[in-house]
Coordinates of C-alpha atoms and ligand atoms in Angstrom, one line a residue:
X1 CA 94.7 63.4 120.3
X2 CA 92.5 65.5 122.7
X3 CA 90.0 62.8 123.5
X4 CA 92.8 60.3 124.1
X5 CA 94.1 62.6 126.6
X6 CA 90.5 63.4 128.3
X7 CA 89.7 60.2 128.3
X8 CA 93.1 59.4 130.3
X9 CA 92.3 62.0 132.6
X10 CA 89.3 60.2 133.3
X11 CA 91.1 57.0 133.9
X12 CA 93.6 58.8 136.6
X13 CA 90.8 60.3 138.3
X14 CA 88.2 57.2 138.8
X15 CA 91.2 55.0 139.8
X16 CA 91.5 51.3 140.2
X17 CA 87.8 50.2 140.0
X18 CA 87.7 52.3 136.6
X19 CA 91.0 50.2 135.5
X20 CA 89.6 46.5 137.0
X21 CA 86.2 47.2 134.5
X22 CA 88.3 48.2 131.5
X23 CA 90.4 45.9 132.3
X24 CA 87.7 42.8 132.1
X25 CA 86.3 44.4 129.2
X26 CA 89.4 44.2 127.2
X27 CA 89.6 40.4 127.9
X28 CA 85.6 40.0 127.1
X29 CA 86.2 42.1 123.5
X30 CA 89.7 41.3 122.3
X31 CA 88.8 41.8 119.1
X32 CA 87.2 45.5 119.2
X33 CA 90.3 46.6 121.2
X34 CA 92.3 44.9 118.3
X35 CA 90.9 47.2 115.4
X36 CA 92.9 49.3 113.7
X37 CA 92.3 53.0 113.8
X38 CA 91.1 55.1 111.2
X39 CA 94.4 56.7 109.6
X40 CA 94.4 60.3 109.7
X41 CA 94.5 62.3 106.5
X42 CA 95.0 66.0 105.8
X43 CA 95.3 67.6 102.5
X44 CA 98.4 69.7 101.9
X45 CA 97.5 72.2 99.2
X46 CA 94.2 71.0 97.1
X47 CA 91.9 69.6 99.3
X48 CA 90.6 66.5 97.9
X49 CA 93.6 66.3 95.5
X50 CA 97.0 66.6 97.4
X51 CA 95.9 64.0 100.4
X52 CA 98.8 62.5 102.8
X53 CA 98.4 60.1 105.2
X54 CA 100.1 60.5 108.8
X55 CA 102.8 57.9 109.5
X56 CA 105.3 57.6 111.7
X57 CA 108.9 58.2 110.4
X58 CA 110.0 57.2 113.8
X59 CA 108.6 56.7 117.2
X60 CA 106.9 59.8 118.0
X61 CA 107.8 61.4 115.1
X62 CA 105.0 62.1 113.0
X63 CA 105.5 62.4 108.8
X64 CA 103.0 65.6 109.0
X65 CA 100.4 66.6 111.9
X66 CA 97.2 67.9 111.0
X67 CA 95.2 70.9 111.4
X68 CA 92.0 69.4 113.9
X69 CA 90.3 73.0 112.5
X70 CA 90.6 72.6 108.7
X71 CA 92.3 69.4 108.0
X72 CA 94.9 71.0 106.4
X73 CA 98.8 69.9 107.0
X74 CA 100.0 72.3 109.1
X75 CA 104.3 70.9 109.4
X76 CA 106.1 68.0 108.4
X77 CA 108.1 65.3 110.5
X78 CA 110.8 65.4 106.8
X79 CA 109.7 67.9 104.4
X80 CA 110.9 65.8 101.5
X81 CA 109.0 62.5 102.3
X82 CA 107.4 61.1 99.2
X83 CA 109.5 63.2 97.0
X84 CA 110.9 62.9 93.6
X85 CA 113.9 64.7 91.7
X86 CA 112.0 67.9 89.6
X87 CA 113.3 66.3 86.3
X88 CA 114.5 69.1 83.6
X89 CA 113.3 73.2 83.8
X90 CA 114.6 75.3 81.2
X91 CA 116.6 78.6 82.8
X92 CA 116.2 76.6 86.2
X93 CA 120.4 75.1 86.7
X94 CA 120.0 73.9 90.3
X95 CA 122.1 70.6 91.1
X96 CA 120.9 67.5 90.9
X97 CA 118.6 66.7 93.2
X98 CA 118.5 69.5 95.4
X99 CA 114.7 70.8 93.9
X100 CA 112.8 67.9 94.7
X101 CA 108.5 67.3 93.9
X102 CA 105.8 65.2 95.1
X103 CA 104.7 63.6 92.1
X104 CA 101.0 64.2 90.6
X105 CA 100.6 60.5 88.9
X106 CA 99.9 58.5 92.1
X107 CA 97.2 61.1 93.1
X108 CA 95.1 60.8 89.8
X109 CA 93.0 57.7 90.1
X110 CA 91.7 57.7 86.3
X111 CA 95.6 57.7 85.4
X112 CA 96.6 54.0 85.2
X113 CA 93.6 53.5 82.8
X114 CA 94.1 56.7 80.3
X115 CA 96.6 55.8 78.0
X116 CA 96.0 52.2 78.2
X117 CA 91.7 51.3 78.3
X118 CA 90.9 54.5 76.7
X119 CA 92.1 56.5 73.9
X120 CA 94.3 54.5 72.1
X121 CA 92.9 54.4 68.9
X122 CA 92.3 50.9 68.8
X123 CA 91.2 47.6 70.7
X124 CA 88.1 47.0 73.2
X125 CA 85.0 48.1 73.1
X126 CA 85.6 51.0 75.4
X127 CA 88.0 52.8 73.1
X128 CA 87.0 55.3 70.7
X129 CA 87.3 54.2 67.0
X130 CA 89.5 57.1 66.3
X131 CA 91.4 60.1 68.3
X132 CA 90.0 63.2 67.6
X133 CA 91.0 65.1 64.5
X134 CA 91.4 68.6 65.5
X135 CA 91.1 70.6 69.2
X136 CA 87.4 71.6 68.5
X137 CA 85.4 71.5 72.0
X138 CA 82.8 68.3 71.8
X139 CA 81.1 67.0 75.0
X140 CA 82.4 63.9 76.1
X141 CA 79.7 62.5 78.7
X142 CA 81.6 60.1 79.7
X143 CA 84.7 62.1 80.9
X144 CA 81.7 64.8 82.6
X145 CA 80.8 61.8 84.5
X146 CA 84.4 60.4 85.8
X147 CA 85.5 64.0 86.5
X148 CA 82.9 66.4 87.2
X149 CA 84.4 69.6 87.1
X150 CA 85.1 69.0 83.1
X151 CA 81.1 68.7 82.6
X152 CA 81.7 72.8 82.5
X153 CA 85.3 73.4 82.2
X154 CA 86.5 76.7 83.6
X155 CA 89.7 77.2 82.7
X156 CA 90.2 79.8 79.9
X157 CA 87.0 81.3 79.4
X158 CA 86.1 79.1 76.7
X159 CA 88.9 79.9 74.8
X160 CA 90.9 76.6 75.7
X161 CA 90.1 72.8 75.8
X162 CA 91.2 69.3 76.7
X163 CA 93.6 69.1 74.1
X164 CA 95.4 72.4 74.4
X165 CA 96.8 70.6 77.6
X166 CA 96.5 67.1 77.1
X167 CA 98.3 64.9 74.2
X168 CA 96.7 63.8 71.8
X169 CA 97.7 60.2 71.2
X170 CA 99.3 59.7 74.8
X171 CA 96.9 60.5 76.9
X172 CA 99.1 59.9 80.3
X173 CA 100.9 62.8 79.4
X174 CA 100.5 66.4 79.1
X175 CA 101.7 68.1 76.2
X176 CA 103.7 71.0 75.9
X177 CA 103.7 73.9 72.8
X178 CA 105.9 71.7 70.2
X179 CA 103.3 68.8 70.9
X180 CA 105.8 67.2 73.0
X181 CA 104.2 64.9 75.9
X182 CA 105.1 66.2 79.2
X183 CA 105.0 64.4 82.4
X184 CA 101.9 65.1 84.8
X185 CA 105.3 65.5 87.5
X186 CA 106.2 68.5 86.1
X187 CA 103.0 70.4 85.0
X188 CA 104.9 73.5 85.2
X189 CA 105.9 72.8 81.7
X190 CA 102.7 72.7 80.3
X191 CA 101.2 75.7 82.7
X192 CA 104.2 78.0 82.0
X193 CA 103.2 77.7 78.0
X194 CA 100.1 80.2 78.2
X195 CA 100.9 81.8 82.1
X196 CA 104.8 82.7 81.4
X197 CA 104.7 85.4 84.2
X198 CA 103.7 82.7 86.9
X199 CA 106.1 80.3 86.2
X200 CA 109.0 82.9 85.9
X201 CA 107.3 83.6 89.5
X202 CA 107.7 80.7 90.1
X203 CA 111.1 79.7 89.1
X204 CA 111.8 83.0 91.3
X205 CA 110.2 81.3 94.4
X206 CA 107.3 84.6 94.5
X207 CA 104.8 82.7 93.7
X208 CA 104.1 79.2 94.8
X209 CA 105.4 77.4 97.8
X210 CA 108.7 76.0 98.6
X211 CA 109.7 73.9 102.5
X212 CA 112.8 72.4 102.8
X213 CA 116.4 73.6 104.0
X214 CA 116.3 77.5 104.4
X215 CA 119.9 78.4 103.2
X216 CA 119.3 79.5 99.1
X217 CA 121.5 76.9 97.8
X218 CA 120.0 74.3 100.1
X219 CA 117.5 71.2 99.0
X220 CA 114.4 72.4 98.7
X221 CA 110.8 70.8 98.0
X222 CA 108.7 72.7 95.6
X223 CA 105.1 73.1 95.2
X224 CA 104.1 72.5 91.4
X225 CA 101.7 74.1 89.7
X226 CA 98.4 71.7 90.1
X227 CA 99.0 71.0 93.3
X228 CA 97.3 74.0 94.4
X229 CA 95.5 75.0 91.3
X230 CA 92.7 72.7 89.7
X231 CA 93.3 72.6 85.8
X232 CA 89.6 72.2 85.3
X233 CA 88.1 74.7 87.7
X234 CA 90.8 78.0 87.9
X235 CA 87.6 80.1 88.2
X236 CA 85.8 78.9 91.0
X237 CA 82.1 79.3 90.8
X238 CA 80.5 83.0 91.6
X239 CA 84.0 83.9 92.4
X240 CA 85.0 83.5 89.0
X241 CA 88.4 83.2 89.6
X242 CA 90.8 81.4 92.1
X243 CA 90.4 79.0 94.6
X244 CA 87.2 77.8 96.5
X245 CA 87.2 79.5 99.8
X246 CA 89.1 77.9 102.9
X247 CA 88.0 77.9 106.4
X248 CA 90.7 80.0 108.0
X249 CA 92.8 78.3 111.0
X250 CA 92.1 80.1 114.6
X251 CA 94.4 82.8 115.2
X252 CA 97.5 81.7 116.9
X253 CA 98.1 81.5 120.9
X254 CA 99.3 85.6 121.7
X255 CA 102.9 85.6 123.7
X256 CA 103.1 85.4 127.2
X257 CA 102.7 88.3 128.7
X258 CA 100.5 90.1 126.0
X259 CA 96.2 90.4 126.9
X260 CA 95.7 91.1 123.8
X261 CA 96.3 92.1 119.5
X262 CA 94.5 95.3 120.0
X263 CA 97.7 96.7 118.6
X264 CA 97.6 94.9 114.8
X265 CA 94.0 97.0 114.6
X266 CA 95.8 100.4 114.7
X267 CA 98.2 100.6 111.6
X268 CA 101.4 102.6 112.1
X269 CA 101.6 104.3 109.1
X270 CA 98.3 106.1 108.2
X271 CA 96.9 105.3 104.7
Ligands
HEC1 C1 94.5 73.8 81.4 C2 94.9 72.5 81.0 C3 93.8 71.4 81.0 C4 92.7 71.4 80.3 C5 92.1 72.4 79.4 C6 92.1 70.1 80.6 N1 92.9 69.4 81.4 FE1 92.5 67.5 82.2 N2 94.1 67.7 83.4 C7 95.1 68.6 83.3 C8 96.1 68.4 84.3 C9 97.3 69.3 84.6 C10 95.7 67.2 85.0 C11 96.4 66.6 86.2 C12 95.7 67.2 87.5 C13 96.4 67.0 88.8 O1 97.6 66.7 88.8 O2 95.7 67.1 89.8 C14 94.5 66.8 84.4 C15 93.8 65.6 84.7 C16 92.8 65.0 84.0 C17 92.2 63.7 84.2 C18 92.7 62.7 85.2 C19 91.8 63.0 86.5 C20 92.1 62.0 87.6 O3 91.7 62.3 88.7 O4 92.7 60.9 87.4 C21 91.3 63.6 83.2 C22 90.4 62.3 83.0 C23 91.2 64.8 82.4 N3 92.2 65.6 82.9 C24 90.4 65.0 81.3 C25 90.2 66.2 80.7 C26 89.2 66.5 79.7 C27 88.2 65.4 79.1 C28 89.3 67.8 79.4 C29 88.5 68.6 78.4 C30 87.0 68.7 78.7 C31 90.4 68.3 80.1 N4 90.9 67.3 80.9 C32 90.9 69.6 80.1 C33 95.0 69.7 82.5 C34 94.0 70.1 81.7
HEC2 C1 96.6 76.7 76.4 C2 96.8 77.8 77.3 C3 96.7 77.6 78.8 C4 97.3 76.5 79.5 C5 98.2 75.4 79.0 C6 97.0 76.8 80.9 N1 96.2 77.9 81.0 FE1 95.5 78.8 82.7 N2 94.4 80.1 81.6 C7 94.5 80.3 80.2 C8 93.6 81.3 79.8 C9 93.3 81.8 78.4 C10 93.0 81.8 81.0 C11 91.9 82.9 81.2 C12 92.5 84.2 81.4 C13 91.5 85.3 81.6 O1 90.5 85.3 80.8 O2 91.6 86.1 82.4 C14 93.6 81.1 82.1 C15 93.3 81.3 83.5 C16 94.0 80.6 84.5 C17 93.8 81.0 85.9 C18 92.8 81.9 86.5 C19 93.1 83.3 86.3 C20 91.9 84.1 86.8 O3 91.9 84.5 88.0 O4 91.0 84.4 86.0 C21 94.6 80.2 86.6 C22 94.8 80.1 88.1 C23 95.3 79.3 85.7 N3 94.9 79.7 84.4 C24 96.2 78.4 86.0 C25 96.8 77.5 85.1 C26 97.5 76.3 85.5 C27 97.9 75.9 86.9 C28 97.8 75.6 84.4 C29 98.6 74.3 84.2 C30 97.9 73.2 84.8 C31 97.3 76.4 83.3 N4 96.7 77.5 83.8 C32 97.4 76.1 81.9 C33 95.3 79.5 79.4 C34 96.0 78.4 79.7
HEC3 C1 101.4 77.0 96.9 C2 100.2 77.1 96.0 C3 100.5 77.6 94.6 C4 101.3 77.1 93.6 C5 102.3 75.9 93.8 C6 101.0 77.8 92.4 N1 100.1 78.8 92.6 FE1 99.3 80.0 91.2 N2 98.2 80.9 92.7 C7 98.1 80.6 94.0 C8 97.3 81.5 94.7 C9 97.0 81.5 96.2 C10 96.8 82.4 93.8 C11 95.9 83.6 94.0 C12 94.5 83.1 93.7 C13 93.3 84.1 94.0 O1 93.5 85.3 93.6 O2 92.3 83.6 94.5 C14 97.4 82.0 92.5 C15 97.1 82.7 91.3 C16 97.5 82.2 90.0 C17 97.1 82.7 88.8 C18 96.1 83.9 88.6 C19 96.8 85.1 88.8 C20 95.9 86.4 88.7 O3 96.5 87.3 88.2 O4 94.7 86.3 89.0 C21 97.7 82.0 87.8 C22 97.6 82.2 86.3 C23 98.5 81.0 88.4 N3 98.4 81.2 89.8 C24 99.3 80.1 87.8 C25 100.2 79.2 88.4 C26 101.2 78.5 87.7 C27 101.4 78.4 86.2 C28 101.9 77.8 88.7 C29 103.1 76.8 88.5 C30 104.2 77.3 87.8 C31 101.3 78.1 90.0 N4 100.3 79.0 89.8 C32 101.7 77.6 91.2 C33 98.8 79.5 94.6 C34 99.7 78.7 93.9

């Protein structure tokens, strides 16, 4: 956005001659000046895993608009763009439609093949004779390989593995404490089965992240579960715990009138 308006700035200030060359450039390379531009993409939560693409809803009106610092989406043009009804939450009775999600399925690439090239229990090649017979952790090479993070999962402290999340014979679905598959849409159900505090959080809207219409009973997107957290790496490297670090956005523009935040150093009640 800057450059375009730099280089328009240019174009005001060198005038006509400026305009004649473009000009006769534009009819010598019609088909540069035809290419499209490179969409721009920022990540919303997880970067490398919640992606979105700016579009324009309508003229001038951008779906999201980007952060030039960190990449990240910084507001959206309809907070419920690309959303989806929740589906079913125990002790959660909010009307139909009015707690909507951005579903996980058309992020996760390996999906369409899961259940269907791999894992079945039968057919080509590819497929392993048989499904596994108990939870037991065994490498799977070629998994480390698709997915690196699972190479050296970190998610339980060795105490958990792919199975205690995944289902066994449906492998395009999650699987919640009764062995029930669970949608990869609602991962809440399968988080909340080992971290019951968050997801009563949660459901309470104290932990997680919810945009949408501001009045309680209003429509409301929510954040789920792996859209911020990574299932396979909750305990990021020498951290050992949380999130990989973000580069923090510039601090805000200060009000008009105010030199400078001196004030926010001092706090007003001494601790
Ligand atoms: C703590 C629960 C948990 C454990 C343990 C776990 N997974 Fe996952 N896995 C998930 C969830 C949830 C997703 C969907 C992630 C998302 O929505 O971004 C996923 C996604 C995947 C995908 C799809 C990735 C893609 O980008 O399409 C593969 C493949 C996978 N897991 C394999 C494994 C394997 C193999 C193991 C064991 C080494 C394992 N997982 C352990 C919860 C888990
Ligand atoms: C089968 C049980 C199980 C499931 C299902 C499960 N977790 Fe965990 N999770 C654990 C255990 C055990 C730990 C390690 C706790 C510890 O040692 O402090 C853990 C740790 C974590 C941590 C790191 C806490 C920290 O800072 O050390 C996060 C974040 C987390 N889980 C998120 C999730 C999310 C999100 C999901 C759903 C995709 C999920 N978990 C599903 C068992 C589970
Ligand atoms: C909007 C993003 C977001 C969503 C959605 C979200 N979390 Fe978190 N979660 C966080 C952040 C940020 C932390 C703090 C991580 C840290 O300490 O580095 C956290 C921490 C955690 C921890 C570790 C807490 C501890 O005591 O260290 C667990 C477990 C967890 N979340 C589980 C969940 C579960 C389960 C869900 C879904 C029901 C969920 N989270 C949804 C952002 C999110």
């Amino acid at each position: 956005m800057r450059k375009i308006a730099i280089a328009s700035v240019i174009l005001a200030l060198c005038g006509g001659t400026f305009y004649v060359v473009s000009a006769a450039e534009k009819a010598a390379e019609p088909a540069k000046e035809a290419a499209p531009k490179a969409p721009i993409e920022c990540f919303e939560s997880r970067k490398g895993a919640s992606e979105i693409t700016q579009k324009e809803l309508k003229p001038g009106w951008p779906n999201v608009k980007c952060s030039p610092t960190t990449g990240a989406a910084l507001w959206y043009g309809d907070p419920f763009d690309g959303t989806v009804p929740m589906g079913k939450m125990p002790q959660l009775d909010i009307p139909e439609g009015k707690a909507v999600v951005k579903p996980r399925s058309e992020k996760l690439a390996l999906m369409p093949l899961c259940g269907v090239s791999c894992h079945n229990g039968v057919g080509p090649k590819f497929t392993p004779p048989t499904l596994p017979k108990d939870k037991k952790p065994a490498p799977v090479p070629t998994m480390a390989a698709m997915v690196p993070d699972l190479a050296n999962l970190q998610h339980g402290r060795g105490r958990i593995w792919c199975l205690d999340c995944h289902h066994t014979t449906q492998r395009n679905k999650l699987v919640d404490h009764y062995g029930d598959p669970v949608s990869f849409d609602q991962p809440q159900l399968l988080c909340g089965k080992c971290h019951g505090d968050k997801l009563r959080d949660w459901r309470d809207g104290i932990h997680g992240k919810r945009i949408g219409e501001f009045v309680s009973t209003g429509k409301k997107r929510w954040f789920t579960c792996t859209e911020c957290h990574n299932p396979h790496n909750v305990q990021d490297g020498a951290r050992n715990r949380g999130f990989v670090q973000l580069q923090p956005e510039p601090s805000p523009q200060l009000p008009r009138g105010m030199a400078n935040a001196d004030h926010e150093k001092l706090h007003p009640i001494p601790h």
